[in-house]
């Protein structure tokens, strides 16, 4: 069966520090991969999605970037975090077609 | 641009009562999803609705889709406390896009 792993679960970072969040999927090949952010008490905002290695689409201009160095690995990065980057970051995957997206457990990021 | 609106955003109900959550979307879509999120947790897929008139049921929850009205409903029958969570609908724009646009979510609280 397919599983998605996301880490770390919780992260506290100072303003201006770099960020790297990692997401990996097991049990499937060539998945579509997604990064979302959920601010406290709000809905999900799609940040990036990828349909293949090295193919990244950005949905929202910001100081975050994403990379997909391997088929089942998706990384969210920042060179300098802002206070507004705080939130709950969720990675998700889907297969081609009509199947729903499946979400990882999320990373709760607090910026101090 | 596809917009997804859910209402109500907050719902407090008594155990044993029935209620309906509504999800409206602004442009033609070929699929709609319902997700559940428990506090501090990730999203869990509940239903996938792929065609006009589609109806899916799982326990006390029933979801339906009217593509002509661009409306989906999530009906709760005889609510129990365990259904307390935030429910999101998500819509994919027509044309095979892999992206989903989420509503803001409906926070449901079921009181004894």
Short mmCIF file of C-alpha atoms in Angstrom, two decimals:
data_model
loop_
_atom_site.label_atom_id
_atom_site.label_comp_id
_atom_site.label_asym_id
_atom_site.label_seq_id
_atom_site.Cartn_x
_atom_site.Cartn_y
_atom_site.Cartn_z
CA UNK A 1 0.00 0.00 0.00
CA UNK A 2 1.01 3.59 -0.48
CA UNK A 3 2.29 5.72 2.36
CA UNK A 4 3.43 9.31 2.65
CA UNK A 5 6.00 10.50 5.14
CA UNK A 6 6.54 14.09 6.10
CA UNK A 7 9.06 15.49 8.55
CA UNK A 8 9.69 17.08 10.90
CA UNK A 9 6.31 17.11 12.65
CA UNK A 10 7.05 20.33 14.51
CA UNK A 11 9.61 23.04 13.86
CA UNK A 12 10.41 26.32 15.57
CA UNK A 13 12.67 28.63 13.60
CA UNK A 14 13.89 32.22 14.02
CA UNK A 15 13.06 34.87 11.45
CA UNK A 16 15.65 34.93 8.69
CA UNK A 17 16.73 31.31 9.09
CA UNK A 18 16.58 28.76 6.27
CA UNK A 19 13.98 26.02 5.94
CA UNK A 20 13.88 22.54 4.52
CA UNK A 21 10.83 20.29 4.81
CA UNK A 22 10.87 16.87 3.24
CA UNK A 23 8.15 14.59 1.96
CA UNK A 24 8.49 11.10 0.55
CA UNK A 25 5.96 8.70 -0.88
CA UNK A 26 6.24 4.92 -0.89
CA UNK A 27 4.40 2.25 -2.80
CA UNK A 28 3.67 4.16 -5.99
CA UNK A 29 5.56 5.58 -8.92
CA UNK A 30 5.30 8.88 -10.78
CA UNK A 31 2.87 10.44 -8.30
CA UNK A 32 1.69 14.02 -8.49
CA UNK A 33 3.05 15.83 -5.44
CA UNK A 34 1.73 18.92 -3.69
CA UNK A 35 2.70 21.35 -0.93
CA UNK A 36 -0.08 23.20 0.90
CA UNK A 37 -0.05 25.69 3.73
CA UNK A 38 -2.85 26.06 6.24
CA UNK A 39 -2.83 29.17 8.41
CA UNK A 40 -4.45 28.83 11.83
CA UNK A 41 -8.20 28.31 11.52
CA UNK A 42 -8.19 28.73 7.75
CA UNK A 43 -8.41 26.69 4.59
CA UNK A 44 -5.66 25.18 2.49
CA UNK A 45 -3.55 27.21 0.12
CA UNK A 46 -1.78 25.33 -2.65
CA UNK A 47 1.86 26.43 -2.77
CA UNK A 48 3.50 24.09 -5.30
CA UNK A 49 2.69 21.02 -7.29
CA UNK A 50 4.74 18.67 -9.39
CA UNK A 51 3.81 16.14 -12.04
CA UNK A 52 7.33 14.74 -12.46
CA UNK A 53 11.00 14.98 -11.51
CA UNK A 54 12.25 18.53 -11.85
CA UNK A 55 8.79 19.83 -12.85
CA UNK A 56 7.52 22.37 -10.34
CA UNK A 57 4.58 24.73 -10.66
CA UNK A 58 4.31 27.61 -8.25
CA UNK A 59 0.90 28.86 -7.30
CA UNK A 60 1.68 31.76 -5.02
CA UNK A 61 4.61 34.21 -5.27
CA UNK A 62 6.56 34.08 -2.04
CA UNK A 63 9.95 33.40 -0.55
CA UNK A 64 9.43 29.63 -0.64
CA UNK A 65 10.65 27.21 -3.27
CA UNK A 66 10.13 23.54 -3.98
CA UNK A 67 12.22 20.85 -5.59
CA UNK A 68 11.66 17.28 -6.69
CA UNK A 69 15.05 15.62 -6.94
CA UNK A 70 13.65 12.09 -7.11
CA UNK A 71 10.38 10.60 -8.29
CA UNK A 72 8.89 10.22 -4.82
CA UNK A 73 10.63 13.03 -2.95
CA UNK A 74 9.36 16.57 -2.63
CA UNK A 75 11.19 19.28 -0.70
CA UNK A 76 9.97 22.68 0.43
CA UNK A 77 12.68 25.26 1.12
CA UNK A 78 13.29 28.83 2.05
CA UNK A 79 16.52 30.82 2.27
CA UNK A 80 15.13 33.31 4.81
CA UNK A 81 11.95 32.71 6.75
CA UNK A 82 9.44 35.47 7.46
CA UNK A 83 6.99 35.68 10.35
CA UNK A 84 4.18 35.20 7.83
CA UNK A 85 5.58 31.77 6.91
CA UNK A 86 4.19 30.31 10.12
CA UNK A 87 1.54 27.67 9.58
CA UNK A 88 0.74 24.05 9.09
CA UNK A 89 2.44 22.64 5.99
CA UNK A 90 0.94 19.64 4.33
CA UNK A 91 2.39 17.45 1.63
CA UNK A 92 0.04 15.39 -0.52
CA UNK A 93 0.25 12.94 -3.39
CA UNK A 94 -2.16 11.66 -5.98
CA UNK A 95 -2.04 9.22 -8.84
CA UNK A 96 -3.09 10.22 -12.32
CA UNK A 97 -6.81 10.44 -12.87
CA UNK A 98 -9.71 10.92 -10.52
CA UNK A 99 -8.32 9.54 -7.27
CA UNK A 100 -8.27 11.89 -4.27
CA UNK A 101 -5.13 13.47 -2.93
CA UNK A 102 -3.66 11.75 0.11
CA UNK A 103 -2.10 13.91 2.77
CA UNK A 104 0.87 13.49 5.04
CA UNK A 105 0.68 14.21 8.76
CA UNK A 106 1.90 17.77 8.31
CA UNK A 107 4.61 20.00 9.76
CA UNK A 108 3.66 22.69 12.22
CA UNK A 109 6.07 25.58 11.63
CA UNK A 110 6.40 28.43 14.10
CA UNK A 111 8.54 31.44 13.31
CA UNK A 112 9.87 33.48 16.23
CA UNK B 1 -10.69 31.47 -11.74
CA UNK B 2 -12.39 28.72 -9.79
CA UNK B 3 -13.81 29.76 -6.42
CA UNK B 4 -15.23 27.37 -3.84
CA UNK B 5 -17.54 28.53 -1.08
CA UNK B 6 -18.71 26.50 1.86
CA UNK B 7 -21.44 27.33 4.29
CA UNK B 8 -21.85 27.48 7.09
CA UNK B 9 -18.26 27.99 8.23
CA UNK B 10 -19.18 27.08 11.79
CA UNK B 11 -21.88 24.66 12.84
CA UNK B 12 -22.85 23.66 16.35
CA UNK B 13 -25.46 20.98 16.63
CA UNK B 14 -26.99 18.63 19.11
CA UNK B 15 -26.44 14.92 19.03
CA UNK B 16 -29.19 13.15 17.16
CA UNK B 17 -30.01 16.08 14.88
CA UNK B 18 -29.67 16.31 11.11
CA UNK B 19 -27.93 19.05 9.18
CA UNK B 20 -26.47 19.84 5.75
CA UNK B 21 -23.23 21.53 4.74
CA UNK B 22 -23.19 23.22 1.33
CA UNK B 23 -20.37 23.61 -1.15
CA UNK B 24 -20.81 25.93 -4.14
CA UNK B 25 -18.26 26.39 -6.88
CA UNK B 26 -18.00 28.98 -9.59
CA UNK B 27 -16.90 27.22 -12.80
CA UNK B 28 -17.49 23.89 -14.47
CA UNK B 29 -15.77 21.02 -12.75
CA UNK B 30 -15.47 17.32 -13.37
CA UNK B 31 -14.82 16.14 -9.84
CA UNK B 32 -15.42 17.10 -6.25
CA UNK B 33 -13.96 15.74 -3.03
CA UNK B 34 -14.90 15.90 0.62
CA UNK B 35 -12.26 15.72 3.35
CA UNK B 36 -12.33 15.61 7.12
CA UNK B 37 -9.74 17.21 9.41
CA UNK B 38 -9.57 16.56 13.13
CA UNK B 39 -7.97 19.29 15.28
CA UNK B 40 -4.20 19.41 14.81
CA UNK B 41 -4.31 16.56 12.33
CA UNK B 42 -4.03 16.05 8.61
CA UNK B 43 -6.84 15.64 6.08
CA UNK B 44 -8.63 12.37 5.49
CA UNK B 45 -10.46 11.67 2.26
CA UNK B 46 -14.19 10.98 2.74
CA UNK B 47 -15.89 11.02 -0.66
CA UNK B 48 -15.10 11.37 -4.34
CA UNK B 49 -17.95 12.61 -6.55
CA UNK B 50 -17.36 12.35 -10.26
CA UNK B 51 -20.65 12.87 -12.06
CA UNK B 52 -23.91 14.76 -11.92
CA UNK B 53 -26.30 13.12 -9.48
CA UNK B 54 -23.56 11.14 -7.76
CA UNK B 55 -24.40 10.17 -4.20
CA UNK B 56 -22.04 8.52 -1.75
CA UNK B 57 -22.79 7.41 1.79
CA UNK B 58 -20.60 6.33 4.67
CA UNK B 59 -22.22 5.83 8.04
CA UNK B 60 -24.03 9.01 9.09
CA UNK B 61 -22.58 11.08 6.24
CA UNK B 62 -23.99 11.35 2.74
CA UNK B 63 -22.54 13.48 -0.04
CA UNK B 64 -24.20 14.44 -3.31
CA UNK B 65 -23.26 16.41 -6.39
CA UNK B 66 -25.35 18.56 -8.74
CA UNK B 67 -23.00 19.73 -11.49
CA UNK B 68 -25.67 21.85 -13.17
CA UNK B 69 -26.19 23.87 -10.01
CA UNK B 70 -22.45 23.64 -9.20
CA UNK B 71 -23.41 22.46 -5.75
CA UNK B 72 -22.43 19.63 -3.47
CA UNK B 73 -24.00 18.83 -0.13
CA UNK B 74 -22.74 16.86 2.85
CA UNK B 75 -25.68 15.67 4.90
CA UNK B 76 -25.26 14.58 8.48
CA UNK B 77 -27.87 12.22 9.90
CA UNK B 78 -28.40 11.76 13.64
CA UNK B 79 -25.12 13.44 14.56
CA UNK B 80 -22.83 11.95 17.18
CA UNK B 81 -19.92 13.58 19.02
CA UNK B 82 -17.34 11.63 16.99
CA UNK B 83 -18.35 13.59 13.90
CA UNK B 84 -16.96 16.79 15.40
CA UNK B 85 -14.26 17.95 12.96
CA UNK B 86 -13.67 20.41 10.13
CA UNK B 87 -15.04 19.33 6.76
CA UNK B 88 -13.59 20.61 3.50
CA UNK B 89 -14.86 20.33 -0.02
CA UNK B 90 -12.34 20.56 -2.84
CA UNK B 91 -13.00 21.00 -6.54
CA UNK B 92 -10.89 20.28 -9.58
CA UNK B 93 -11.28 22.60 -12.57
CA UNK B 94 -12.56 20.86 -15.69
CA UNK B 95 -9.95 19.86 -18.20
CA UNK B 96 -7.98 17.29 -16.32
CA UNK B 97 -6.14 19.67 -14.03
CA UNK B 98 -4.51 17.91 -11.12
CA UNK B 99 -4.95 20.92 -8.89
CA UNK B 100 -7.66 21.20 -6.27
CA UNK B 101 -9.25 24.37 -4.96
CA UNK B 102 -10.43 23.99 -1.37
CA UNK B 103 -13.28 25.68 0.41
CA UNK B 104 -12.52 27.36 3.73
CA UNK B 105 -13.95 24.44 5.66
CA UNK B 106 -16.91 23.95 7.97
CA UNK B 107 -16.06 23.45 11.62
CA UNK B 108 -18.64 21.10 13.04
CA UNK B 109 -19.17 20.72 16.77
CA UNK B 110 -21.62 18.08 17.96
CA UNK B 111 -22.77 18.66 21.51
CA UNK B 112 -24.14 15.95 23.81
#
